[in-house]
GROMACS .gro file of C-alpha atoms in nm:
model
   88
    1MET     CA    1   0.000  -0.001   0.000
    2PRO     CA    2   0.148   0.341  -0.093
    3ARG     CA    3   0.209   0.576   0.198
    4GLY     CA    4   0.184   0.892  -0.005
    5LYS     CA    5   0.437   1.110  -0.170
    6VAL     CA    6   0.728   1.222   0.047
    7ILE     CA    7   0.784   1.592   0.004
    8LYS     CA    8   1.150   1.677  -0.004
    9ARG     CA    9   1.214   2.027   0.119
   10SER     CA   10   1.525   2.231   0.070
   11LEU     CA   11   1.737   2.324   0.368
   12ASP     CA   12   1.622   2.685   0.336
   13GLU     CA   13   1.259   2.573   0.351
   14GLN     CA   14   1.329   2.355   0.654
   15ILE     CA   15   1.510   2.642   0.828
   16ASN     CA   16   1.222   2.881   0.754
   17MET     CA   17   0.969   2.630   0.889
   18LEU     CA   18   1.171   2.583   1.207
   19GLU     CA   19   1.208   2.960   1.252
   20GLU     CA   20   0.830   2.993   1.226
   21ASP     CA   21   0.779   2.712   1.478
   22ILE     CA   22   1.024   2.884   1.714
   23ARG     CA   23   0.844   3.218   1.674
   24ILE     CA   24   0.510   3.054   1.753
   25ALA     CA   25   0.656   2.873   2.055
   26GLN     CA   26   0.819   3.194   2.181
   27ASN     CA   27   0.490   3.382   2.155
   28LYS     CA   28   0.317   3.106   2.352
   29LEU     CA   29   0.595   3.111   2.613
   30ASN     CA   30   0.563   3.490   2.646
   31LYS     CA   31   0.187   3.458   2.700
   32LEU     CA   32   0.235   3.184   2.959
   33GLN     CA   33   0.495   3.392   3.144
   34THR     CA   34   0.265   3.694   3.148
   35LYS     CA   35  -0.019   3.479   3.286
   36TRP     CA   36   0.215   3.327   3.547
   37LYS     CA   37   0.325   3.673   3.662
   38GLU     CA   38  -0.036   3.788   3.689
   39LEU     CA   39  -0.132   3.483   3.894
   40GLN     CA   40   0.172   3.536   4.121
   41LYS     CA   41   0.062   3.897   4.171
   42GLN     CA   42  -0.295   3.790   4.253
   43LYS     CA   43  -0.167   3.529   4.499
   44ARG     CA   44   0.057   3.783   4.671
   45GLU     CA   45  -0.237   4.026   4.700
   46GLU     CA   46  -0.456   3.752   4.851
   47ASP     CA   47  -0.184   3.658   5.097
   48MET     CA   48  -0.139   4.020   5.199
   49ALA     CA   49  -0.515   4.061   5.245
   50GLY     CA   50  -0.523   3.751   5.462
   51LEU     CA   51  -0.229   3.872   5.665
   52TYR     CA   52  -0.391   4.211   5.711
   53SER     CA   53  -0.710   4.045   5.834
   54LEU     CA   54  -0.514   3.840   6.085
   55VAL     CA   55  -0.336   4.151   6.210
   56GLN     CA   56  -0.666   4.333   6.248
   57GLU     CA   57  -0.825   4.038   6.429
   58SER     CA   58  -0.530   4.004   6.666
   59GLY     CA   59  -0.582   4.349   6.813
   60LEU     CA   60  -0.205   4.388   6.842
   61SER     CA   61  -0.020   4.703   6.741
   62LEU     CA   62   0.229   4.695   6.455
   63ASP     CA   63   0.517   4.721   6.706
   64GLU     CA   64   0.379   4.425   6.903
   65ILE     CA   65   0.347   4.215   6.588
   66ARG     CA   66   0.705   4.305   6.486
   67ARG     CA   67   0.830   4.199   6.828
   68VAL     CA   68   0.645   3.868   6.818
   69LEU     CA   69   0.765   3.790   6.464
   70THR     CA   70   1.124   3.885   6.546
   71GLU     CA   71   1.128   3.671   6.861
   72THR     CA   72   0.969   3.380   6.675
   73ALA     CA   73   1.220   3.404   6.390
   74GLN     CA   74   1.508   3.422   6.637
   75THR     CA   75   1.382   3.115   6.823
   76ALA     CA   76   1.344   2.924   6.496
   77ARG     CA   77   1.702   3.013   6.392
   78GLU     CA   78   1.835   2.902   6.730
   79HIS     CA   79   1.641   2.576   6.702
   80GLU     CA   80   1.778   2.512   6.352
   81SER     CA   81   2.129   2.586   6.476
   82ASP     CA   82   2.087   2.345   6.767
   83GLN     CA   83   1.966   2.070   6.532
   84ALA     CA   84   2.261   2.128   6.300
   85MET     CA   85   2.498   2.091   6.596
   86ASP     CA   86   2.329   1.765   6.699
   87ILE     CA   87   2.374   1.622   6.351
   88ALA     CA   88   2.741   1.716   6.331
   0.00000   0.00000   0.00000
């Protein structure tokens, strides 16, 4: 059974076809990156809104929240350092 006629293309034609495929793929990549950035921005805004709500609900001042976060971060770093020492 015949498979059909094989079209032999010149190297220039093959190069042109590949360049077009690359252009199309690059356009799609650009659109996907733009969409990804927009979704990242929306996520960050949602996270910030959630954080703001938590701060409001806590009734703590900004200075109190800073102190709590600083102390918590310091404790976490000390804990990680202690665990690293135990492993070594």
